[in-house]
CSV table of C-alpha atoms and ligand atoms in Angstrom, one decimal:
chain,number,residue,atom,x,y,z
A,1,UNK,CA,124.0,-89.8,-20.8
A,2,UNK,CA,121.1,-89.5,-23.3
A,3,UNK,CA,118.9,-91.1,-20.7
A,4,UNK,CA,119.4,-88.4,-18.1
A,5,UNK,CA,119.4,-85.1,-19.9
A,6,UNK,CA,115.7,-85.3,-20.8
A,7,UNK,CA,114.9,-85.6,-17.1
A,8,UNK,CA,117.0,-82.5,-16.3
A,9,UNK,CA,115.5,-80.7,-19.2
A,10,UNK,CA,112.0,-81.6,-18.1
A,11,UNK,CA,112.7,-80.4,-14.5
A,12,UNK,CA,113.5,-76.9,-15.6
A,13,UNK,CA,110.7,-74.7,-14.4
A,14,UNK,CA,109.9,-71.7,-16.6
A,15,UNK,CA,107.7,-70.2,-13.8
A,16,UNK,CA,110.2,-70.6,-11.1
A,17,UNK,CA,112.9,-69.0,-13.2
A,18,UNK,CA,110.7,-66.1,-14.2
A,19,UNK,CA,109.6,-65.5,-10.6
A,20,UNK,CA,113.3,-65.4,-9.5
A,21,UNK,CA,114.1,-63.0,-12.3
A,22,UNK,CA,111.3,-60.7,-11.3
A,23,UNK,CA,112.4,-60.8,-7.6
A,24,UNK,CA,115.9,-59.8,-8.7
A,25,UNK,CA,114.4,-57.0,-10.9
A,26,UNK,CA,112.8,-55.5,-7.9
A,27,UNK,CA,116.2,-54.8,-6.4
A,28,UNK,CA,117.1,-51.6,-8.0
A,29,UNK,CA,114.0,-51.2,-10.1
A,30,UNK,CA,113.8,-48.0,-12.2
A,31,UNK,CA,110.9,-46.6,-14.3
A,32,UNK,CA,110.1,-48.5,-17.5
A,33,UNK,CA,110.8,-52.0,-16.1
A,34,UNK,CA,114.5,-51.2,-15.8
A,35,UNK,CA,117.1,-52.0,-13.2
A,36,UNK,CA,119.9,-49.9,-11.7
A,37,UNK,CA,122.0,-52.2,-9.5
A,38,UNK,CA,125.7,-51.3,-9.4
A,39,UNK,CA,128.3,-53.6,-8.1
A,40,UNK,CA,129.4,-53.5,-4.4
A,41,UNK,CA,126.2,-51.6,-3.3
A,42,UNK,CA,123.6,-52.5,-0.8
A,43,UNK,CA,121.3,-53.5,-3.7
A,44,UNK,CA,124.0,-55.8,-5.0
A,45,UNK,CA,124.4,-57.4,-1.6
A,46,UNK,CA,120.6,-57.8,-1.3
A,47,UNK,CA,120.6,-59.6,-4.7
A,48,UNK,CA,123.5,-61.8,-3.6
A,49,UNK,CA,121.7,-62.7,-0.4
A,50,UNK,CA,118.6,-63.6,-2.4
A,51,UNK,CA,120.7,-65.9,-4.6
A,52,UNK,CA,122.5,-67.4,-1.6
A,53,UNK,CA,119.1,-68.2,0.0
A,54,UNK,CA,117.9,-70.0,-3.0
A,55,UNK,CA,121.2,-71.8,-3.5
A,56,UNK,CA,121.8,-72.9,0.1
A,57,UNK,CA,118.2,-74.1,0.3
A,58,UNK,CA,119.1,-76.4,-2.5
A,59,UNK,CA,122.1,-77.7,-0.6
A,60,UNK,CA,124.7,-75.8,-2.7
A,61,UNK,CA,127.9,-74.8,-0.9
A,62,UNK,CA,128.5,-71.0,-1.0
A,63,UNK,CA,131.9,-69.3,-1.2
A,64,UNK,CA,133.4,-66.0,-2.2
A,65,UNK,CA,136.9,-65.1,-3.4
A,66,UNK,CA,139.1,-62.0,-2.9
A,67,UNK,CA,137.4,-60.1,-5.7
A,68,UNK,CA,133.9,-60.9,-4.3
A,69,UNK,CA,133.1,-63.4,-7.0
A,70,UNK,CA,130.4,-65.5,-5.5
A,71,UNK,CA,130.1,-69.3,-6.0
A,72,UNK,CA,127.5,-71.9,-5.3
A,73,UNK,CA,128.8,-75.5,-5.6
A,74,UNK,CA,126.8,-78.7,-6.5
A,75,UNK,CA,129.0,-81.7,-5.5
A,76,UNK,CA,129.9,-84.4,-8.0
A,77,UNK,CA,130.5,-88.1,-7.3
A,78,UNK,CA,134.2,-87.8,-7.9
A,79,UNK,CA,135.8,-85.7,-5.2
A,80,UNK,CA,138.6,-83.5,-6.6
A,81,UNK,CA,137.4,-83.6,-10.2
A,82,UNK,CA,137.7,-80.3,-11.9
A,83,UNK,CA,134.2,-78.6,-11.9
A,84,UNK,CA,132.1,-77.4,-14.7
A,85,UNK,CA,131.6,-73.6,-14.1
A,86,UNK,CA,128.5,-71.7,-15.2
A,87,UNK,CA,127.3,-68.2,-14.4
A,88,UNK,CA,127.4,-64.5,-15.4
A,89,UNK,CA,127.1,-61.2,-13.6
A,90,UNK,CA,124.5,-59.6,-11.3
A,91,UNK,CA,125.5,-56.0,-11.7
A,92,UNK,CA,123.7,-53.8,-14.2
A,93,UNK,CA,124.1,-50.7,-16.2
A,94,UNK,CA,122.8,-47.5,-14.5
A,95,UNK,CA,120.0,-47.5,-17.1
A,96,UNK,CA,119.9,-51.2,-17.4
A,97,UNK,CA,117.4,-54.0,-18.0
A,98,UNK,CA,116.0,-57.0,-16.1
A,99,UNK,CA,118.0,-59.7,-18.0
A,100,UNK,CA,121.5,-58.7,-19.0
A,101,UNK,CA,123.8,-60.8,-16.8
A,102,UNK,CA,121.3,-61.8,-14.1
A,103,UNK,CA,119.6,-64.3,-16.4
A,104,UNK,CA,122.8,-66.3,-16.8
A,105,UNK,CA,123.1,-66.5,-13.0
A,106,UNK,CA,119.5,-67.5,-12.5
A,107,UNK,CA,119.6,-69.9,-15.4
A,108,UNK,CA,122.6,-71.6,-13.9
A,109,UNK,CA,120.8,-71.9,-10.6
A,110,UNK,CA,117.7,-73.3,-12.3
A,111,UNK,CA,119.8,-75.7,-14.4
A,112,UNK,CA,121.6,-77.1,-11.3
A,113,UNK,CA,118.2,-77.3,-9.4
A,114,UNK,CA,116.8,-79.3,-12.4
A,115,UNK,CA,119.7,-81.7,-12.3
A,116,UNK,CA,119.2,-82.3,-8.6
A,117,UNK,CA,115.4,-82.6,-8.9
A,118,UNK,CA,115.9,-85.1,-11.7
A,119,UNK,CA,118.2,-87.1,-9.5
A,120,UNK,CA,121.1,-86.8,-11.9
A,121,UNK,CA,124.4,-87.4,-10.3
A,122,UNK,CA,127.4,-85.8,-12.1
A,123,UNK,CA,131.0,-87.1,-11.9
A,124,UNK,CA,132.2,-83.5,-11.8
A,125,UNK,CA,131.0,-80.8,-9.4
A,126,UNK,CA,129.0,-78.0,-11.1
A,127,UNK,CA,129.7,-74.5,-9.8
A,128,UNK,CA,127.6,-71.4,-10.3
A,129,UNK,CA,129.5,-68.1,-10.3
A,130,UNK,CA,128.3,-64.5,-10.1
A,131,UNK,CA,131.2,-62.3,-11.3
A,132,UNK,CA,132.1,-59.0,-9.6
A,133,UNK,CA,131.7,-55.8,-11.7
A,134,UNK,CA,131.2,-57.1,-15.2
A,135,UNK,CA,129.6,-53.9,-16.4
A,136,UNK,CA,132.2,-51.4,-15.4
A,137,UNK,CA,129.5,-48.8,-14.8
A,138,UNK,CA,130.3,-47.7,-11.3
A,139,UNK,CA,134.0,-48.7,-11.4
A,140,UNK,CA,135.7,-48.8,-14.8
A,141,UNK,CA,136.6,-51.1,-16.4
A,142,UNK,CA,134.3,-54.1,-16.5
A,143,UNK,CA,135.1,-57.7,-15.9
A,144,UNK,CA,137.3,-57.0,-12.9
A,145,UNK,CA,136.1,-60.2,-11.1
A,146,UNK,CA,136.8,-62.5,-14.1
A,147,UNK,CA,140.0,-60.8,-15.0
A,148,UNK,CA,141.4,-61.3,-11.5
A,149,UNK,CA,140.1,-64.9,-11.4
A,150,UNK,CA,141.8,-65.7,-14.6
A,151,UNK,CA,145.1,-64.1,-13.5
A,152,UNK,CA,144.8,-61.6,-16.4
A,153,UNK,CA,145.5,-58.8,-13.9
A,154,UNK,CA,146.7,-58.8,-10.3
A,155,UNK,CA,143.8,-58.7,-7.8
A,156,UNK,CA,144.7,-55.2,-6.5
A,157,UNK,CA,145.0,-53.6,-10.0
A,158,UNK,CA,141.8,-51.5,-9.6
A,159,UNK,CA,142.0,-50.6,-5.9
A,160,UNK,CA,142.5,-46.9,-6.7
A,161,UNK,CA,139.7,-46.7,-9.2
A,162,UNK,CA,137.0,-44.3,-7.9
A,163,UNK,CA,133.2,-44.0,-8.6
A,164,UNK,CA,131.2,-40.7,-9.0
A,165,UNK,CA,131.2,-40.2,-5.3
A,166,UNK,CA,135.0,-40.6,-5.0
A,167,UNK,CA,134.8,-43.9,-3.3
A,168,UNK,CA,137.6,-46.3,-4.3
A,169,UNK,CA,137.0,-49.8,-5.6
A,170,UNK,CA,139.5,-51.2,-3.1
A,171,UNK,CA,137.8,-49.7,-0.1
A,172,UNK,CA,134.3,-50.6,-1.3
A,173,UNK,CA,135.5,-54.2,-1.9
A,174,UNK,CA,137.0,-54.4,1.5
A,175,UNK,CA,133.7,-53.2,3.1
A,176,UNK,CA,131.7,-55.6,0.9
A,177,UNK,CA,133.8,-58.6,1.9
A,178,UNK,CA,133.5,-57.6,5.6
A,179,UNK,CA,129.7,-57.5,5.2
A,180,UNK,CA,129.8,-61.0,3.6
A,181,UNK,CA,132.3,-62.4,6.2
A,182,UNK,CA,129.8,-65.2,7.0
A,183,UNK,CA,130.3,-66.7,3.6
A,184,UNK,CA,133.3,-69.1,3.4
A,185,UNK,CA,136.3,-67.8,1.6
A,186,UNK,CA,138.0,-69.5,-1.3
A,187,UNK,CA,141.2,-68.9,-3.3
A,188,UNK,CA,141.2,-66.7,-6.4
A,189,UNK,CA,140.6,-68.8,-9.4
A,190,UNK,CA,143.6,-70.1,-11.3
A,191,UNK,CA,145.8,-67.8,-9.3
A,192,UNK,CA,145.3,-70.0,-6.2
A,193,UNK,CA,144.0,-73.2,-7.6
A,194,UNK,CA,143.3,-75.5,-10.6
A,195,UNK,CA,141.2,-74.5,-13.6
A,196,UNK,CA,137.7,-75.6,-14.1
A,197,UNK,CA,137.0,-78.3,-16.6
A,198,UNK,CA,134.9,-76.0,-18.7
A,199,UNK,CA,132.9,-72.7,-18.5
A,200,UNK,CA,129.5,-72.1,-20.0
A,201,UNK,CA,127.7,-68.7,-19.8
A,202,UNK,CA,124.1,-68.2,-20.7
A,203,UNK,CA,123.2,-64.6,-21.8
A,204,UNK,CA,120.6,-62.7,-23.7
A,205,UNK,CA,121.9,-61.8,-27.2
A,206,UNK,CA,121.8,-58.1,-26.7
A,207,UNK,CA,121.5,-57.9,-30.5
A,208,UNK,CA,118.7,-58.4,-33.1
A,209,UNK,CA,119.8,-61.5,-35.1
A,210,UNK,CA,118.1,-64.4,-33.3
A,211,UNK,CA,114.8,-62.5,-33.2
A,212,UNK,CA,115.1,-61.2,-36.8
A,213,UNK,CA,115.9,-64.7,-38.1
A,214,UNK,CA,113.3,-66.4,-35.9
A,215,UNK,CA,115.9,-68.6,-34.2
A,216,UNK,CA,115.9,-70.0,-30.7
A,217,UNK,CA,119.5,-70.4,-29.5
A,218,UNK,CA,122.7,-68.6,-30.3
A,219,UNK,CA,125.7,-70.9,-30.3
A,220,UNK,CA,128.4,-68.3,-29.5
A,221,UNK,CA,131.8,-69.0,-31.2
A,222,UNK,CA,133.7,-66.0,-29.9
A,223,UNK,CA,133.6,-62.4,-28.6
A,224,UNK,CA,134.9,-59.4,-30.4
A,225,UNK,CA,137.7,-57.3,-29.0
A,226,UNK,CA,137.1,-54.3,-26.8
A,227,UNK,CA,139.3,-51.4,-25.8
A,228,UNK,CA,138.3,-48.6,-23.4
A,229,UNK,CA,140.2,-45.3,-23.1
A,230,UNK,CA,139.6,-42.1,-21.1
A,231,UNK,CA,140.7,-38.8,-22.6
A,232,UNK,CA,141.4,-35.8,-20.3
A,233,UNK,CA,141.7,-32.4,-21.9
A,234,UNK,CA,143.2,-29.5,-19.9
A,235,UNK,CA,142.7,-25.8,-20.9
A,236,UNK,CA,141.9,-22.6,-19.0
A,237,UNK,CA,138.7,-21.4,-17.7
A,238,UNK,CA,137.6,-17.8,-18.4
A,239,UNK,CA,134.6,-15.5,-18.4
A,240,UNK,CA,132.3,-16.4,-21.3
A,241,UNK,CA,131.4,-12.8,-21.9
A,242,UNK,CA,134.7,-11.0,-21.7
A,243,UNK,CA,137.3,-13.4,-23.0
A,244,UNK,CA,138.1,-13.1,-26.7
A,245,UNK,CA,138.0,-16.4,-28.6
A,246,UNK,CA,141.5,-15.8,-29.7
A,247,UNK,CA,142.8,-15.9,-26.1
A,248,UNK,CA,140.9,-18.9,-25.0
A,249,UNK,CA,142.0,-22.5,-24.1
A,250,UNK,CA,138.6,-24.0,-24.4
A,251,UNK,CA,138.6,-27.7,-23.5
A,252,UNK,CA,135.2,-28.3,-25.0
A,253,UNK,CA,136.2,-26.9,-28.4
A,254,UNK,CA,139.3,-29.0,-28.4
A,255,UNK,CA,137.2,-32.0,-27.4
A,256,UNK,CA,135.0,-31.5,-30.4
A,257,UNK,CA,138.1,-31.4,-32.6
A,258,UNK,CA,139.4,-34.6,-31.0
A,259,UNK,CA,136.1,-36.5,-31.4
A,260,UNK,CA,135.8,-35.3,-35.0
A,261,UNK,CA,139.4,-36.6,-35.7
A,262,UNK,CA,138.6,-39.9,-34.0
A,263,UNK,CA,135.5,-40.3,-36.1
A,264,UNK,CA,137.7,-40.1,-39.1
A,265,UNK,CA,140.2,-42.6,-37.7
A,266,UNK,CA,137.3,-45.0,-36.9
A,267,UNK,CA,135.5,-44.6,-40.2
A,268,UNK,CA,134.3,-48.0,-41.5
A,269,UNK,CA,132.1,-48.3,-44.6
A,270,UNK,CA,131.4,-51.9,-43.7
A,271,UNK,CA,129.9,-50.8,-40.3
A,272,UNK,CA,131.7,-53.6,-38.4
A,273,UNK,CA,133.7,-51.3,-36.2
A,274,UNK,CA,132.1,-50.0,-33.0
A,275,UNK,CA,133.2,-46.6,-31.7
A,276,UNK,CA,131.3,-44.9,-28.8
A,277,UNK,CA,131.9,-41.7,-26.8
A,278,UNK,CA,129.3,-42.4,-24.1
A,279,UNK,CA,130.4,-40.2,-21.2
A,280,UNK,CA,131.5,-36.6,-21.2
A,281,UNK,CA,132.3,-34.6,-18.1
A,282,UNK,CA,132.9,-30.9,-18.3
A,283,UNK,CA,134.4,-28.5,-15.7
A,284,UNK,CA,133.2,-26.1,-14.4
A,285,UNK,CA,130.1,-27.1,-16.4
A,286,UNK,CA,128.4,-23.7,-16.4
A,287,UNK,CA,127.0,-21.9,-19.3
A,288,UNK,CA,128.9,-18.7,-18.8
A,289,UNK,CA,132.4,-20.0,-18.0
A,290,UNK,CA,134.8,-21.4,-20.6
A,291,UNK,CA,135.6,-25.1,-19.8
A,292,UNK,CA,139.1,-25.7,-18.5
A,293,UNK,CA,138.7,-29.5,-18.2
A,294,UNK,CA,136.9,-32.2,-20.2
A,295,UNK,CA,137.0,-35.9,-19.6
A,296,UNK,CA,135.4,-38.3,-22.1
A,297,UNK,CA,135.3,-42.1,-22.5
A,298,UNK,CA,136.1,-44.2,-25.6
A,299,UNK,CA,134.6,-47.6,-26.1
A,300,UNK,CA,136.2,-49.1,-29.2
A,301,UNK,CA,135.5,-52.7,-30.5
A,302,UNK,CA,136.3,-54.8,-33.4
A,303,UNK,CA,136.4,-58.6,-34.2
A,304,UNK,CA,139.8,-58.3,-36.0
A,305,UNK,CA,142.8,-58.1,-33.7
A,306,UNK,CA,144.9,-56.1,-36.1
A,307,UNK,CA,142.3,-53.5,-36.6
A,308,UNK,CA,141.7,-53.3,-32.8
A,309,UNK,CA,145.5,-52.8,-32.2
A,310,UNK,CA,146.4,-50.5,-35.1
A,311,UNK,CA,143.4,-48.1,-34.8
A,312,UNK,CA,143.4,-48.3,-31.0
A,313,UNK,CA,147.1,-47.6,-30.8
A,314,UNK,CA,146.5,-44.5,-33.0
A,315,UNK,CA,144.0,-42.9,-30.6
A,316,UNK,CA,146.5,-41.1,-28.4
A,317,UNK,CA,148.3,-39.6,-31.5
A,318,UNK,CA,145.0,-38.5,-33.2
A,319,UNK,CA,143.8,-36.8,-30.0
A,320,UNK,CA,147.0,-35.0,-29.3
A,321,UNK,CA,147.2,-33.8,-32.9
A,322,UNK,CA,143.7,-32.4,-32.7
A,323,UNK,CA,144.6,-30.1,-29.8
A,324,UNK,CA,144.9,-26.4,-30.8
A,325,UNK,CA,145.2,-24.6,-27.4
A,326,UNK,CA,144.8,-27.4,-24.8
A,327,UNK,CA,146.7,-30.5,-23.7
A,328,UNK,CA,145.4,-34.0,-23.7
A,329,UNK,CA,146.2,-37.3,-21.9
A,330,UNK,CA,144.8,-40.6,-23.1
A,331,UNK,CA,144.7,-43.6,-20.8
A,332,UNK,CA,143.7,-47.1,-21.7
A,333,UNK,CA,141.5,-48.7,-19.1
A,334,UNK,CA,140.4,-52.0,-20.7
A,335,UNK,CA,142.1,-54.2,-23.3
A,336,UNK,CA,140.2,-57.4,-24.3
A,337,UNK,CA,141.5,-59.0,-27.5
A,338,UNK,CA,139.0,-60.9,-29.7
A,339,UNK,CA,138.4,-64.3,-28.2
A,340,UNK,CA,137.6,-67.5,-30.1
A,341,UNK,CA,136.0,-70.3,-28.1
A,342,UNK,CA,137.5,-73.8,-28.1
A,343,UNK,CA,135.1,-75.9,-30.3
A,344,UNK,CA,134.2,-78.2,-27.4
A,345,UNK,CA,131.6,-76.1,-25.6
A,346,UNK,CA,129.9,-74.5,-28.7
A,347,UNK,CA,129.5,-78.1,-30.0
A,348,UNK,CA,128.0,-79.2,-26.8
A,349,UNK,CA,125.6,-76.2,-26.8
A,350,UNK,CA,124.6,-76.9,-30.5
A,351,UNK,CA,124.1,-80.6,-29.9
A,352,UNK,CA,121.9,-80.0,-26.8
A,353,UNK,CA,119.8,-77.4,-28.6
A,354,UNK,CA,119.2,-79.6,-31.6
A,355,UNK,CA,118.4,-82.6,-29.4
A,356,UNK,CA,115.6,-80.5,-28.0
A,357,UNK,CA,114.3,-79.5,-31.4
A,358,UNK,CA,115.5,-75.9,-31.1
A,359,UNK,CA,116.9,-73.9,-34.0
A,360,UNK,CA,120.4,-72.6,-33.7
A,361,UNK,CA,122.7,-70.0,-35.1
A,362,UNK,CA,126.5,-70.0,-34.8
A,363,UNK,CA,127.5,-66.4,-34.1
A,364,UNK,CA,130.0,-64.1,-32.5
A,365,UNK,CA,129.2,-61.8,-29.5
A,366,UNK,CA,129.3,-58.0,-30.1
A,367,UNK,CA,129.0,-57.5,-26.3
A,368,UNK,CA,131.9,-58.4,-24.1
A,369,UNK,CA,131.4,-61.0,-21.3
A,370,UNK,CA,133.3,-62.6,-18.5
A,371,UNK,CA,133.6,-65.6,-20.7
A,372,UNK,CA,136.2,-63.6,-22.7
A,373,UNK,CA,138.7,-64.0,-19.9
A,374,UNK,CA,137.9,-67.6,-19.3
A,375,UNK,CA,139.2,-68.6,-22.8
A,376,UNK,CA,142.8,-69.0,-21.7
A,377,UNK,CA,141.7,-70.8,-18.6
A,378,UNK,CA,139.5,-73.7,-19.9
A,379,UNK,CA,137.2,-74.6,-22.8
A,380,UNK,CA,134.6,-71.9,-22.8
A,381,UNK,CA,131.4,-71.2,-24.5
A,382,UNK,CA,128.2,-69.2,-24.4
A,383,UNK,CA,124.6,-69.6,-25.4
A,384,UNK,CA,122.3,-66.8,-26.3
A,385,UNK,CA,118.5,-66.4,-26.3
A,386,UNK,CA,116.7,-63.7,-28.3
A,387,UNK,CA,115.9,-60.4,-26.8
A,388,UNK,CA,113.2,-58.1,-28.1
A,389,UNK,CA,114.4,-55.8,-30.8
A,390,UNK,CA,117.9,-56.6,-29.8
A,391,UNK,CA,117.6,-53.9,-27.1
A,392,UNK,CA,119.9,-54.1,-24.1
A,393,UNK,CA,121.5,-51.7,-21.6
A,394,UNK,CA,118.0,-50.1,-21.4
A,395,UNK,CA,114.9,-50.6,-19.3
A,396,UNK,CA,112.9,-52.0,-22.2
A,397,UNK,CA,115.3,-55.0,-22.5
A,398,UNK,CA,113.1,-58.0,-22.7
A,399,UNK,CA,113.1,-61.8,-23.3
A,400,UNK,CA,110.0,-64.0,-23.2
A,401,UNK,CA,109.7,-66.5,-20.2
A,402,UNK,CA,109.5,-69.3,-22.8
A,403,UNK,CA,112.7,-68.1,-24.6
A,404,UNK,CA,114.6,-67.9,-21.3
A,405,UNK,CA,113.3,-71.4,-20.2
A,406,UNK,CA,114.4,-72.9,-23.6
A,407,UNK,CA,117.9,-71.4,-23.0
A,408,UNK,CA,118.0,-72.9,-19.5
A,409,UNK,CA,116.9,-76.3,-20.7
A,410,UNK,CA,119.8,-76.3,-23.2
A,411,UNK,CA,122.1,-75.1,-20.3
A,412,UNK,CA,120.9,-78.0,-18.1
A,413,UNK,CA,121.6,-80.5,-20.8
A,414,UNK,CA,125.1,-79.1,-21.5
A,415,UNK,CA,126.0,-79.0,-17.8
A,416,UNK,CA,124.8,-82.6,-17.4
A,417,UNK,CA,126.8,-83.7,-20.4
A,418,UNK,CA,130.0,-81.8,-19.6
A,419,UNK,CA,129.9,-82.8,-15.9
A,420,UNK,CA,130.0,-86.4,-16.9
A,421,UNK,CA,132.9,-86.2,-19.4
B,501,LIG,O1,129.5,-53.6,-22.6
B,501,LIG,C1,129.3,-54.8,-22.8
B,501,LIG,O2,129.5,-55.3,-23.9
B,501,LIG,C2,128.7,-55.7,-21.8
B,501,LIG,O3,127.3,-55.7,-22.0
B,501,LIG,N1,128.9,-55.2,-20.4
B,502,LIG,MN1,126.2,-58.8,-19.6
B,503,LIG,MN1,125.9,-55.4,-20.1
């Protein structure tokens, strides 16, 4: 195998990859070099068609499953061998950047193209996947495509989830699949078929460590746990000028009490725990009416399962106890336990990076990824490249063309190696 990887590595084109990334970035471009490309939108479908065009021009076979996960398959020499799967997501945050998710998809395409241009035959097929709705921005939670693929949740779990316009995920998915009816259908992951041999996801770090330590490749060993909740507080609306405070059921005031109590619950002097209230909706949302309804989100993360469970399970009690005049309901929307990768893929990533003279760092991921749900399915791993200032989920998200190409060269070598095991 050593004889082939250098050819594949050499065939990776930095310029071609960067050009494709910039073409993708134009689909949903927002000021400041950002991208807003939500899942199951026309922009998402334009990006998928662009990917399909590049992939089918290479001779890769396209397919899509019941959740809209999109696949491009490079055949191996051994028909029926379990494929090596690589990929990431194409949807972005509403105020997103040009690299989160999409680089992992373009890197997978570039790596497969490099294998083919280098004339490398692989025993196993190599499949590229673009997962549906990793971000959970338009429809919460994230990772719907990979959760359904892995059998973590039934495929219709989220049909009733609605976006800001009141459109349901189920209906938007149905429309989306109808618009992609020309793409061959396939079964849904391990629900309908065998598991892949391995899964490898390339992603920007979305944190500061690789850049700060001057390192090239993150060898990801696992992903911290994430839990999402939505809190709905119900009070009573009143005139802001005439209603005594003593008679009010002010949902905003009780929200403030709840968030303050949650801050106490989530206090962590070691600064390992992550607790975010990122979205607040107020009704009627006018300056001279007392709010009768508030809805806010909780994003809670921790690498330790016990902390994630004990503190997460306490959220509903703490919110309820904080209410003085209103009532509250707390609903959990996302529950991803900390995941540790089987050593096989991290070892392959590390070996490939070192063979190319790249510096490496074994590290966890603070961000969640579709890879989290692939852990029970097959040996899984991720590779990170540095991103400027560790910034992500923002238009200024940036990685150098050379950094991204180095990541793709490692990915190409890993895919070549795993696909011939
Ligand atoms: O939120 C996350 O961790 C991921 O970037 N979607
Ligand atoms: Mn991502
Ligand atoms: Mn993201």
